[in-house]
mmCIF file of C-alpha atoms in Angstrom:
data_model
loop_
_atom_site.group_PDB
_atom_site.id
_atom_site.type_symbol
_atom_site.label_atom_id
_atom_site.label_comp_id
_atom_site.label_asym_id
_atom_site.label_seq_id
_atom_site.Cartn_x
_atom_site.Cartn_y
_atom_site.Cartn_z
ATOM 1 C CA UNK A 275 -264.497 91.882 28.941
ATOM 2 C CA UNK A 276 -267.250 91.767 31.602
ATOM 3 C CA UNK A 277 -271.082 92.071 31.563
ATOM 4 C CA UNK A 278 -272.832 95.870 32.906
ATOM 5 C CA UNK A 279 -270.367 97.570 31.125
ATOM 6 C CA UNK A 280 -271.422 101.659 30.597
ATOM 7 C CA UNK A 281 -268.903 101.767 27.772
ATOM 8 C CA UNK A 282 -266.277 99.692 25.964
ATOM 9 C CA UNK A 283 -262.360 99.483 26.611
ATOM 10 C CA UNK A 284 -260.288 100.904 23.444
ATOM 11 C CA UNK A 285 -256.932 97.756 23.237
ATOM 12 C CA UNK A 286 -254.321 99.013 24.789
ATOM 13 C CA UNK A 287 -251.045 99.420 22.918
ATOM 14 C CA UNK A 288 -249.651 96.494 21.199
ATOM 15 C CA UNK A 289 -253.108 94.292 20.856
ATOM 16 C CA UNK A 290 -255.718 95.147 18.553
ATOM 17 C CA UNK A 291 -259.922 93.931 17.736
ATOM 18 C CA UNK A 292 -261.196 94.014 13.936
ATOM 19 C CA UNK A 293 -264.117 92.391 15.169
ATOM 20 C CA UNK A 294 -267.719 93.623 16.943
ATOM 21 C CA UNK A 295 -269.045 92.933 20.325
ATOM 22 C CA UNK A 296 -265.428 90.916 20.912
ATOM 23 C CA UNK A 297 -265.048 90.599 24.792
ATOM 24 C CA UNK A 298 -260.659 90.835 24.516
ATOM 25 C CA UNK A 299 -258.577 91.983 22.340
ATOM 26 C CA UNK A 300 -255.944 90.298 19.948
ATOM 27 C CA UNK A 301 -252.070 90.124 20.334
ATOM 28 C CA UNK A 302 -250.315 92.395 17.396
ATOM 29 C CA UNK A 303 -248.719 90.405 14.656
ATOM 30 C CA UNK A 304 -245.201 89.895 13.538
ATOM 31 C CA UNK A 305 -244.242 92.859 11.033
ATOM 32 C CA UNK A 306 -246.637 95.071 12.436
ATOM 33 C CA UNK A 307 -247.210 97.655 15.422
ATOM 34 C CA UNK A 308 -250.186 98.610 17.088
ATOM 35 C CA UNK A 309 -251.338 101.509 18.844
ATOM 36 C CA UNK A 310 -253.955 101.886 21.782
ATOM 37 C CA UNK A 311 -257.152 101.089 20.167
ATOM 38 C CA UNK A 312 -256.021 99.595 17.160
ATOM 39 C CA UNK A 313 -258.926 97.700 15.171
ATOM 40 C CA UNK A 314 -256.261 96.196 12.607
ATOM 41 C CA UNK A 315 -252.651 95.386 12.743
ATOM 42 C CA UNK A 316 -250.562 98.487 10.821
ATOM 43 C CA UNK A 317 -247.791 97.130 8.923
ATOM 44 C CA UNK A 318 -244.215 97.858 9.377
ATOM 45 C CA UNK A 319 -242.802 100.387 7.280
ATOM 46 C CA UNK A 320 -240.645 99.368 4.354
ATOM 47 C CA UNK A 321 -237.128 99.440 5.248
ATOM 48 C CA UNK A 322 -238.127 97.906 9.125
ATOM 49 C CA UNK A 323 -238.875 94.616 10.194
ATOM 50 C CA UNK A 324 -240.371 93.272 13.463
ATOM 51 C CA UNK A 325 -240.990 89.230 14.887
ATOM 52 C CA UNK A 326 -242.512 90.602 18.135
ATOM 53 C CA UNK A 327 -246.228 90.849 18.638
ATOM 54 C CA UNK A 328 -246.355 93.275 21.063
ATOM 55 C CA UNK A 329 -245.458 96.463 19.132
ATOM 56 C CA UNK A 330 -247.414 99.762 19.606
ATOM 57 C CA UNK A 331 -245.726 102.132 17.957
ATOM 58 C CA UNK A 332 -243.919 102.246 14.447
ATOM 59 C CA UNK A 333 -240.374 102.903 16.033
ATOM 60 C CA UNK A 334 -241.022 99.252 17.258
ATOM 61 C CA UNK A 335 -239.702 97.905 14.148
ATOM 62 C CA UNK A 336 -235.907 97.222 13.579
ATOM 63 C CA UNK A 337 -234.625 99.413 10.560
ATOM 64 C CA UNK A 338 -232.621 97.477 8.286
ATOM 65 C CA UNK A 339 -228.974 96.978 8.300
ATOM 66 C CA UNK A 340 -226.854 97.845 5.568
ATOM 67 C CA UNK A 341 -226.641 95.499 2.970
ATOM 68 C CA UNK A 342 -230.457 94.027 3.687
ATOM 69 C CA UNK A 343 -233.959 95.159 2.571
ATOM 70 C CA UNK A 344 -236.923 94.718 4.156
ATOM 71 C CA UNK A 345 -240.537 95.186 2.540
ATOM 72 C CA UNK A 346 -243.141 96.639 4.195
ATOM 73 C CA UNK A 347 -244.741 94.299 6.802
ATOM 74 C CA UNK A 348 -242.021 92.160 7.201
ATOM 75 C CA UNK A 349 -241.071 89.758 10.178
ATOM 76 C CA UNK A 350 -237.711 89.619 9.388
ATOM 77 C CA UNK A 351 -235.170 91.477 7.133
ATOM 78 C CA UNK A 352 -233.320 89.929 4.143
ATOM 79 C CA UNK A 353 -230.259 89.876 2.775
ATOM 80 C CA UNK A 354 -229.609 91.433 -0.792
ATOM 81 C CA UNK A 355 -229.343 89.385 -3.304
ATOM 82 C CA UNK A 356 -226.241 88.985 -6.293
ATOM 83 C CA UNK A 357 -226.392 91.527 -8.509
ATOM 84 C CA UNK A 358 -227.946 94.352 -5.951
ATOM 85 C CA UNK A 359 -226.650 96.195 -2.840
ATOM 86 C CA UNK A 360 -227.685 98.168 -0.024
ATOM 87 C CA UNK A 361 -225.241 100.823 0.722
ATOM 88 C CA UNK A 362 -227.494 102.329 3.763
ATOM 89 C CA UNK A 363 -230.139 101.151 6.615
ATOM 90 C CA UNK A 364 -233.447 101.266 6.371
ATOM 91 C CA UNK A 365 -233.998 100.067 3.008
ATOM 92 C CA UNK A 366 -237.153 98.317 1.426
ATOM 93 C CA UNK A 367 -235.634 97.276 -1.760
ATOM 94 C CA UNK A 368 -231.596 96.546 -3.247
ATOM 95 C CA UNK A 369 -230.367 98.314 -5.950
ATOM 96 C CA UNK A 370 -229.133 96.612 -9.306
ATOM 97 C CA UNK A 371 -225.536 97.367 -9.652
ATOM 98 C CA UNK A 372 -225.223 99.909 -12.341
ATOM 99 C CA UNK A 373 -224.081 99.029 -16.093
ATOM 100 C CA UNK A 374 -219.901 98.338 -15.868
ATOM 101 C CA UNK A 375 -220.502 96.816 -11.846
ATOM 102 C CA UNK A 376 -220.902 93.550 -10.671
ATOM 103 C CA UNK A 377 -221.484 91.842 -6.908
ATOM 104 C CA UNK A 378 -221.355 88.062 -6.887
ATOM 105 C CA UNK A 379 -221.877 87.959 -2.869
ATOM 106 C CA UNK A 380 -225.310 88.547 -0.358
ATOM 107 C CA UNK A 381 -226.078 91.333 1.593
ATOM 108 C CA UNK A 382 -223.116 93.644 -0.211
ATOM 109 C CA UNK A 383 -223.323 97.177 0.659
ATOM 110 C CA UNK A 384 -221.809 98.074 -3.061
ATOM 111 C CA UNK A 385 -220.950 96.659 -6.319
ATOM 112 C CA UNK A 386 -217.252 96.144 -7.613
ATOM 113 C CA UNK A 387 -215.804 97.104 -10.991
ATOM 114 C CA UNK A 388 -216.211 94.917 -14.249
ATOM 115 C CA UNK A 389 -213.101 93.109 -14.294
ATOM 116 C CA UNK A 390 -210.130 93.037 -17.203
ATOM 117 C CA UNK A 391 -211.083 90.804 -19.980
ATOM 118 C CA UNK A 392 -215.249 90.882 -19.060
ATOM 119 C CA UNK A 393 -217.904 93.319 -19.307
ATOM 120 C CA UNK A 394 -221.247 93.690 -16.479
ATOM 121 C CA UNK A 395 -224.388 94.417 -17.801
ATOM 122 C CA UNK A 396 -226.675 96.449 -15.110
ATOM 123 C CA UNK A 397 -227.671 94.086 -12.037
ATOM 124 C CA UNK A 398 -224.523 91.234 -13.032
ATOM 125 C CA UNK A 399 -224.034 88.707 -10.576
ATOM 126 C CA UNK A 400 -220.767 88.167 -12.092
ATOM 127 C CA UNK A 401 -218.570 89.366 -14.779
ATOM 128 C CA UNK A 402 -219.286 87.813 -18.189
ATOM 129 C CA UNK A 403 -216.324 87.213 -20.118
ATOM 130 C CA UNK A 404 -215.545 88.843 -23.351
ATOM 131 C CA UNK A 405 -216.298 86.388 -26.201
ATOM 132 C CA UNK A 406 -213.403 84.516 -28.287
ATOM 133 C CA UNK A 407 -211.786 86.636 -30.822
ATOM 134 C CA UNK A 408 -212.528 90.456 -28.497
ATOM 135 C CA UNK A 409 -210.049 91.278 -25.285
ATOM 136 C CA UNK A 410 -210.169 94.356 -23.363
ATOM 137 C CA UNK A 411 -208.404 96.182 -20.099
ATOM 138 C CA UNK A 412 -210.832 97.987 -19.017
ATOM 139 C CA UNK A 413 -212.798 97.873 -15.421
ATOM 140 C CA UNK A 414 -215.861 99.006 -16.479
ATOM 141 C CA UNK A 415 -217.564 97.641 -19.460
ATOM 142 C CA UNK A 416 -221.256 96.797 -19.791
ATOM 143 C CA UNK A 417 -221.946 95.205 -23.029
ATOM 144 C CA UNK A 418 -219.399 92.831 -25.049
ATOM 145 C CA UNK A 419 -219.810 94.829 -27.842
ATOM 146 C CA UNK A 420 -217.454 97.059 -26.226
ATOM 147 C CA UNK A 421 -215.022 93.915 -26.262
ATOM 148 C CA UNK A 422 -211.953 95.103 -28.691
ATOM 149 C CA UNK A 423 -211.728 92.661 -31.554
ATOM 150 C CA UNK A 424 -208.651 90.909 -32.002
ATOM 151 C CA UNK A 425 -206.850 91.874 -35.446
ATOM 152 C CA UNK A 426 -205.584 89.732 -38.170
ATOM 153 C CA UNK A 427 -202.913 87.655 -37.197
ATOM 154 C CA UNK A 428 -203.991 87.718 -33.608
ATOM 155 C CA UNK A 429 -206.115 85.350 -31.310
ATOM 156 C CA UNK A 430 -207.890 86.174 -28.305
ATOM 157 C CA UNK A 431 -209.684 83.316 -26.340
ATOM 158 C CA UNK A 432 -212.810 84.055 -24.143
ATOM 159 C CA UNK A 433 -211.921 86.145 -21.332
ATOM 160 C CA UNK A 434 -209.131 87.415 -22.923
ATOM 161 C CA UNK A 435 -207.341 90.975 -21.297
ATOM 162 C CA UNK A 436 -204.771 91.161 -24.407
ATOM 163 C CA UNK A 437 -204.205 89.628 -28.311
ATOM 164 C CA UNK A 438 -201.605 87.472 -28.769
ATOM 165 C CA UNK A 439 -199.802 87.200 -31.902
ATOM 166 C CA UNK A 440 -200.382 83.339 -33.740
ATOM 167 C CA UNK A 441 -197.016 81.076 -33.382
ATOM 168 C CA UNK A 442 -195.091 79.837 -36.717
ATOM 169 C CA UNK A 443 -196.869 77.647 -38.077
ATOM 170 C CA UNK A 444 -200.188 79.145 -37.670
ATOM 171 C CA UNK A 445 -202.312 82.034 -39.159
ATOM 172 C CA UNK A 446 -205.386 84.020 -38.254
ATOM 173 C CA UNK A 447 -206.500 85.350 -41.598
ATOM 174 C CA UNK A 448 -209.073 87.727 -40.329
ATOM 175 C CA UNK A 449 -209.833 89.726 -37.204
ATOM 176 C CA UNK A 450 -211.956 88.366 -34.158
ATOM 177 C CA UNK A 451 -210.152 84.595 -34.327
ATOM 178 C CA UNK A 452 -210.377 82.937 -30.892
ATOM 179 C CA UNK A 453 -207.453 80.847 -31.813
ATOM 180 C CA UNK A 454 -205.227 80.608 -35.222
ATOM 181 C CA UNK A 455 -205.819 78.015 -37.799
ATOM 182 C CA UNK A 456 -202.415 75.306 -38.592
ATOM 183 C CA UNK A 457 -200.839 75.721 -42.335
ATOM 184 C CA UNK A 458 -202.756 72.793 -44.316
ATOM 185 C CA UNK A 459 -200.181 70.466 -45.831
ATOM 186 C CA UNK A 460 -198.074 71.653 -48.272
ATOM 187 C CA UNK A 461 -197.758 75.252 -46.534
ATOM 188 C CA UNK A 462 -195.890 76.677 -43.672
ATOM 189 C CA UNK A 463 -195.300 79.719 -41.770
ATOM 190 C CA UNK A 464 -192.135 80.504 -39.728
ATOM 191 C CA UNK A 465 -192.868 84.160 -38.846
ATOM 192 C CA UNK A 466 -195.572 85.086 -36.001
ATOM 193 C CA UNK A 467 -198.817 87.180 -36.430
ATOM 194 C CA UNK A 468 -199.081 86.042 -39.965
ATOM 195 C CA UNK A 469 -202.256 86.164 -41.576
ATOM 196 C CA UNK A 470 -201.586 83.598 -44.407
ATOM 197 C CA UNK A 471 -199.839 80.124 -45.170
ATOM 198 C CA UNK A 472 -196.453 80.466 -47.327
ATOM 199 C CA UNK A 473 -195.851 77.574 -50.443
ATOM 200 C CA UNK A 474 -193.694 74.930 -49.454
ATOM 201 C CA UNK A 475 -190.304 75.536 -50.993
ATOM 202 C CA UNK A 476 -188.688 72.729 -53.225
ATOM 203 C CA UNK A 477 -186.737 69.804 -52.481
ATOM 204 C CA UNK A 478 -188.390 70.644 -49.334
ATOM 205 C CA UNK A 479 -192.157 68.898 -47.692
ATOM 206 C CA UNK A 480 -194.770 71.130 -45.297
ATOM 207 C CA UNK A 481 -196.776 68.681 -42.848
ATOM 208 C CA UNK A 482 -199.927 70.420 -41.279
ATOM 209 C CA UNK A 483 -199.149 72.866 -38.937
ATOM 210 C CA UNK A 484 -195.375 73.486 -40.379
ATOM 211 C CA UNK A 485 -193.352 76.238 -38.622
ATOM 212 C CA UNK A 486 -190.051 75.941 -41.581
ATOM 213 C CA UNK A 487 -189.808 73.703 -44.742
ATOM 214 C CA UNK A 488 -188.786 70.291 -43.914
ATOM 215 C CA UNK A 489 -185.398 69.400 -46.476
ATOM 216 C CA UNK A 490 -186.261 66.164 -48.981
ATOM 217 C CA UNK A 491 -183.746 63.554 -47.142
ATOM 218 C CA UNK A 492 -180.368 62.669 -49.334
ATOM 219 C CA UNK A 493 -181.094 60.041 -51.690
ATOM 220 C CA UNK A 494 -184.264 62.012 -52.879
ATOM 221 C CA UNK A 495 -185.763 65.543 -54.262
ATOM 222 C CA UNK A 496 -188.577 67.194 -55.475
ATOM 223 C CA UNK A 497 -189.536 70.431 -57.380
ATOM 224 C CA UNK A 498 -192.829 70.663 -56.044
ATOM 225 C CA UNK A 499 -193.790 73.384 -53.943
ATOM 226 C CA UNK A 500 -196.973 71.444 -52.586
ATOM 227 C CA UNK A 501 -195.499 68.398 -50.679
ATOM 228 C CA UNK A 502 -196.930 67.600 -46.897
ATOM 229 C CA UNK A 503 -194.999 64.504 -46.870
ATOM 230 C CA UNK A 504 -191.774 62.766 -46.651
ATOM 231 C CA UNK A 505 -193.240 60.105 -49.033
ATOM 232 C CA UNK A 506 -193.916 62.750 -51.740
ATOM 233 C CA UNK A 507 -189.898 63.353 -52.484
ATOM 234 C CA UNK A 508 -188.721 61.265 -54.926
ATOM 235 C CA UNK A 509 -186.109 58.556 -55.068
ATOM 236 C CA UNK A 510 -182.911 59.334 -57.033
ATOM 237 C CA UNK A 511 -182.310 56.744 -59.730
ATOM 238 C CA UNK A 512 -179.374 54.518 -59.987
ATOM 239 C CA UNK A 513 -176.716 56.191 -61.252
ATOM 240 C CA UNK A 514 -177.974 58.989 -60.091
ATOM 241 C CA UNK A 515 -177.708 61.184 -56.556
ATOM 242 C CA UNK A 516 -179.591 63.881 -54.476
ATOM 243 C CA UNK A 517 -178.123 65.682 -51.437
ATOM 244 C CA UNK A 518 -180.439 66.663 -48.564
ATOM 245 C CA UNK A 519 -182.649 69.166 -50.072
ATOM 246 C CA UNK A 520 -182.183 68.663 -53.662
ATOM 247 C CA UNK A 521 -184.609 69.914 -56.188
ATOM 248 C CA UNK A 522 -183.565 67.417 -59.095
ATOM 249 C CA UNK A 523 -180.617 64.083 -58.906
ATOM 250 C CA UNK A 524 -178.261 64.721 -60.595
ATOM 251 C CA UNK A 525 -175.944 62.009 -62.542
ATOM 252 C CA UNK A 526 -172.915 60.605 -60.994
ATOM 253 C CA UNK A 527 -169.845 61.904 -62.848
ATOM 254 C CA UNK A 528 -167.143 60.059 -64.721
ATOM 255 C CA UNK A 529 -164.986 57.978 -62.209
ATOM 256 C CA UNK A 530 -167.859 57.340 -60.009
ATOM 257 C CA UNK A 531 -171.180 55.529 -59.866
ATOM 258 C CA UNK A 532 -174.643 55.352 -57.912
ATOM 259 C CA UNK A 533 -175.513 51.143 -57.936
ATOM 260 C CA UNK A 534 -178.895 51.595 -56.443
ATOM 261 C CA UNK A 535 -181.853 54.286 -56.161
ATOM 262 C CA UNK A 536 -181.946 56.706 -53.399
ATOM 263 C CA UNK A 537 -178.269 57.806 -53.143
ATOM 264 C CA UNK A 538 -176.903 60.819 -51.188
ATOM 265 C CA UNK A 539 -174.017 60.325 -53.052
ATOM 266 C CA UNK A 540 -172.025 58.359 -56.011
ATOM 267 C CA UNK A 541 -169.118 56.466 -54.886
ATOM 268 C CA UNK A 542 -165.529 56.402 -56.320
ATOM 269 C CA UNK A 543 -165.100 53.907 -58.885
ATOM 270 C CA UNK A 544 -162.776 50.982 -57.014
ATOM 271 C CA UNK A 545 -158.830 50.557 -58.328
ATOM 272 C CA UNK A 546 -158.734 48.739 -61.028
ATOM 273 C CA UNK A 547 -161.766 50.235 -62.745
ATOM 274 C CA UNK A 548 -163.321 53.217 -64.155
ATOM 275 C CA UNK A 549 -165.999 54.683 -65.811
ATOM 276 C CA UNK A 550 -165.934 57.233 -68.607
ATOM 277 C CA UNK A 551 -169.173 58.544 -68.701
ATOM 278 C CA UNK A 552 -171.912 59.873 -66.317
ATOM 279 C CA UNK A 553 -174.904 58.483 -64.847
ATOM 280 C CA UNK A 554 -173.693 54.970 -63.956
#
């Protein structure tokens, strides 16, 4: 530092020179230490951290605390990020959760299980949910291949911990559905977990999505088994009739008579007059 020197001064602890003929020497930087005639700042170890600049030794730096990391030369620590924990101190990297684990916070000090209906892959940040048409109980999946596909007649939507069996009026004809398809027009289905649409009956009509076969109103019938609409049962004739749910009209008997078209029924004939035959 002066002039007539006989020899030069080594830095004392926590300062350090990486330079020649220098006439003082240099304050230690953050994330490092430096010892009593230091000619460069030494790092921090990984796993320690330090924002002084005054450290001579490397017990000067701060180990980590659980659930942070801290590379080597670092100035401060950080925390760990999703997906990775630090279960101890001192630590100069997090570790991915393992295959069937997840973490969704910071600077966790261990992963949790998968949860019901999902499956982790290694280092999730959160559990994925099983796919539509797969389900599953289990805590600790890692793939969704390991998802359990729904079976025929069942539905399972995304995330799903359990099948469910498709209402009347709907069918899942094969497995992995991630919700059941309505009877087209003309069909039905009045039993659960079905896997296929039932004919409409006759004198009866199936609109989409029919849980039972819908009775042709009186006054009209059909024999079709294909019908999705009101509209397609047919008006009886006159002198003619059709109960609700007939299949055919049928003539009015002797004594009685149908004046118009669609009839539920033939009335009486009046006193005073008759009628001998049928269909009037």
């Amino acid at each position: 530092p002066t002039a007539s020197m006989g020899m030069c001064e080594p830095c004392i602890g926590g300062k350090y020179q990486n330079a020649t003929a220098a006439t003082e020497c240099r304050s230690c930087m953050q994330g490092s230490y430096c010892p009593a005639g230091a000619s460069a700042p030494l790092p921090c170890t990984e796993g320690s951290y330090s924002a002084n600049t005054d450290n001579d030794d490397a017990s000067d730096c701060t180990p980590t605390d659980p659930g942070y990391y801290a590379p080597t030369g670092s100035t401060e620590q950080m925390a760990c990020a999703a997906g990775t924990v630090a279960p101890t101190a001192s630590m100069g990297a997090c570790e991915p959760c393992v295959s069937g684990t997840y973490q969704n916070a910071t600077g966790a000090t261990e992963c949790r299980d998968c949860e019901q209906g999902s499956y982790c892959p290694p280092g999730a940040a959160a559990a994925l949910p099983c796919s539509a048409g797969t389900f599953s109980t289990a805590t600790n999946l890692e793939s969704a291949s390991q998802c359990t596909e729904a079976g025929p007649g069942y539905y399972a939507p995304t995330g799903s911990t359990e099948q469910m069996a498709c209402a009347a009026g709907t069918v899942a004809p094969t497995a992995s559905m991630g919700m059941c398809e309505p009877c087209i027009g003309g069909k039905y289905q009045n039993a659960t977990a079905a896997t296929e649409c039932r004919d409409c009956m006759q004198g009866s009509y199936c609109p989409a999505g029919a849980a039972a076969a819908l009775p042709c109103a009186e006054g009209s019938y059909s024999a079709n088994t294909d019908n999705d609409g009101i509209a397609d049962c047919m008006r009886t004739d006159a002198g003619f009739y059709a109960p609700t749910g007939s299949t055919e009209q049928s003539p009015c008997l002797a004594g009685s008579h149908a004046p118009s078209t669609g009839m539920g029924a033939c009335f009486l004939c009046p006193a005073g007059k008759f009628t001998s035959t049928t269909g009037n």
